[in-house]
Amino acid sequence: MATLRQLKIKTGTCNRVLKELRSYEKEVKEEAAKTADMKEKGADPYDLKQQENVLAESRMMIPDCLKRLEASLADLKATIEEIKESNQEGPEITEAERTISELEPLFETAED
């Protein structure tokens, strides 16, 4: 049986992975700009290659974060359903529902 504590932990996990995803998205933008700037300035080929590797590594992390976020969201939804069936109440349920409503649009647009 799921507890409110488990729900709070799973909500926190979703929020943490979302924050991580946003961080990687920001990093990709910054690294792409830096790479473009290096190309414009005619940087050393070795340095440019290293920068491109950094950018590629950051880009690889986004699908991984999305996969983990999707799994965390599914786990959170299952837990909240279990808690609702057992008629438990608390602010954790409201927080979990807010997190779910915030995350669901990410996957609706990804599936289109």
Short mmCIF file of C-alpha atoms in Angstrom, two decimals:
data_model
loop_
_atom_site.label_atom_id
_atom_site.label_comp_id
_atom_site.label_asym_id
_atom_site.label_seq_id
_atom_site.Cartn_x
_atom_site.Cartn_y
_atom_site.Cartn_z
CA MET A 1 0.00 0.00 0.00
CA ALA A 2 1.33 3.41 -0.96
CA THR A 3 1.87 6.04 1.70
CA LEU A 4 1.86 9.82 1.56
CA ARG A 5 5.60 9.73 2.28
CA GLN A 6 6.17 7.60 -0.83
CA LEU A 7 4.04 10.01 -2.83
CA LYS A 8 6.10 12.95 -1.60
CA ILE A 9 9.34 11.15 -2.57
CA LYS A 10 8.03 10.29 -6.04
CA THR A 11 6.83 13.86 -6.56
CA GLY A 12 10.29 15.09 -5.59
CA THR A 13 11.88 12.65 -8.02
CA CYS A 14 9.76 13.98 -10.89
CA ASN A 15 10.61 17.57 -9.98
CA ARG A 16 14.34 16.76 -9.73
CA VAL A 17 14.45 15.01 -13.11
CA LEU A 18 12.51 17.89 -14.70
CA LYS A 19 15.03 20.34 -13.27
CA GLU A 20 17.85 18.20 -14.64
CA LEU A 21 16.19 18.13 -18.07
CA ARG A 22 15.84 21.93 -18.11
CA SER A 23 19.48 22.23 -17.10
CA TYR A 24 20.64 20.02 -19.99
CA GLU A 25 18.44 21.93 -22.45
CA LYS A 26 20.01 25.19 -21.28
CA GLU A 27 23.50 23.68 -21.47
CA VAL A 28 22.90 22.53 -25.06
CA LYS A 29 21.91 26.07 -26.08
CA GLU A 30 24.96 27.56 -24.40
CA GLU A 31 27.37 24.97 -25.82
CA ALA A 32 25.87 25.31 -29.32
CA ALA A 33 26.40 29.07 -29.18
CA LYS A 34 29.95 28.57 -27.94
CA THR A 35 30.67 26.07 -30.73
CA ALA A 36 29.28 28.42 -33.39
CA ASP A 37 31.36 31.26 -31.98
CA MET A 38 34.50 29.11 -32.08
CA LYS A 39 33.81 28.19 -35.72
CA GLU A 40 33.33 31.86 -36.64
CA LYS A 41 36.58 32.87 -34.98
CA GLY A 42 38.50 30.04 -36.65
CA ALA A 43 39.48 28.29 -33.44
CA ASP A 44 42.10 25.55 -33.30
CA PRO A 45 40.66 22.35 -34.87
CA TYR A 46 41.50 20.31 -31.76
CA ASP A 47 39.69 22.77 -29.46
CA LEU A 48 36.74 22.87 -31.85
CA LYS A 49 36.56 19.06 -31.91
CA GLN A 50 36.61 18.96 -28.09
CA GLN A 51 33.82 21.56 -27.94
CA GLU A 52 31.75 19.55 -30.41
CA ASN A 53 32.21 16.49 -28.17
CA VAL A 54 30.97 18.47 -25.16
CA LEU A 55 27.92 19.57 -27.17
CA ALA A 56 27.22 16.01 -28.35
CA GLU A 57 27.46 14.70 -24.80
CA SER A 58 24.96 17.28 -23.57
CA ARG A 59 22.58 16.43 -26.41
CA MET A 60 22.75 12.72 -25.53
CA MET A 61 21.55 13.42 -22.00
CA ILE A 62 18.22 14.95 -23.06
CA PRO A 63 16.61 11.70 -24.34
CA ASP A 64 17.89 9.90 -21.24
CA CYS A 65 16.30 12.52 -18.97
CA LEU A 66 13.03 12.33 -20.91
CA LYS A 67 12.96 8.55 -20.52
CA ARG A 68 13.61 8.80 -16.77
CA LEU A 69 11.02 11.55 -16.43
CA GLU A 70 8.41 9.51 -18.25
CA ALA A 71 9.09 6.51 -15.98
CA SER A 72 8.94 8.71 -12.86
CA LEU A 73 5.67 10.25 -14.03
CA ALA A 74 4.09 6.84 -14.63
CA ASP A 75 5.23 5.73 -11.17
CA LEU A 76 3.81 8.89 -9.60
CA LYS A 77 0.45 8.41 -11.35
CA ALA A 78 0.23 4.81 -10.14
CA THR A 79 1.07 5.85 -6.58
CA ILE A 80 -1.48 8.68 -6.52
CA GLU A 81 -4.20 6.31 -7.77
CA GLU A 82 -3.32 3.83 -5.02
CA ILE A 83 -3.52 6.58 -2.40
CA LYS A 84 -6.85 7.86 -3.69
CA GLU A 85 -8.27 4.32 -3.59
CA SER A 86 -7.23 4.01 0.05
CA ASN A 87 -8.93 7.36 0.85
CA GLN A 88 -5.81 8.98 2.27
CA GLU A 89 -5.70 12.78 2.38
CA GLY A 90 -2.98 15.38 2.63
CA PRO A 91 -1.22 18.27 0.92
CA GLU A 92 1.10 15.75 -0.78
CA ILE A 93 -1.78 14.72 -3.06
CA THR A 94 -2.33 18.30 -4.25
CA GLU A 95 1.40 18.73 -4.87
CA ALA A 96 1.57 15.46 -6.81
CA GLU A 97 -1.43 16.45 -8.96
CA ARG A 98 0.19 19.82 -9.68
CA THR A 99 3.39 18.07 -10.74
CA ILE A 100 1.48 15.64 -12.97
CA SER A 101 -0.41 18.47 -14.68
CA GLU A 102 2.90 20.27 -15.23
CA LEU A 103 4.62 17.23 -16.76
CA GLU A 104 1.87 15.70 -18.90
CA PRO A 105 2.05 18.40 -21.62
CA LEU A 106 5.73 17.53 -22.17
CA PHE A 107 4.80 14.03 -23.28
CA GLU A 108 1.68 15.02 -25.22
CA THR A 109 3.77 17.24 -27.51
CA ALA A 110 6.54 14.64 -27.72
CA GLU A 111 4.06 12.00 -28.97
CA ASP A 112 2.52 14.18 -31.73
#
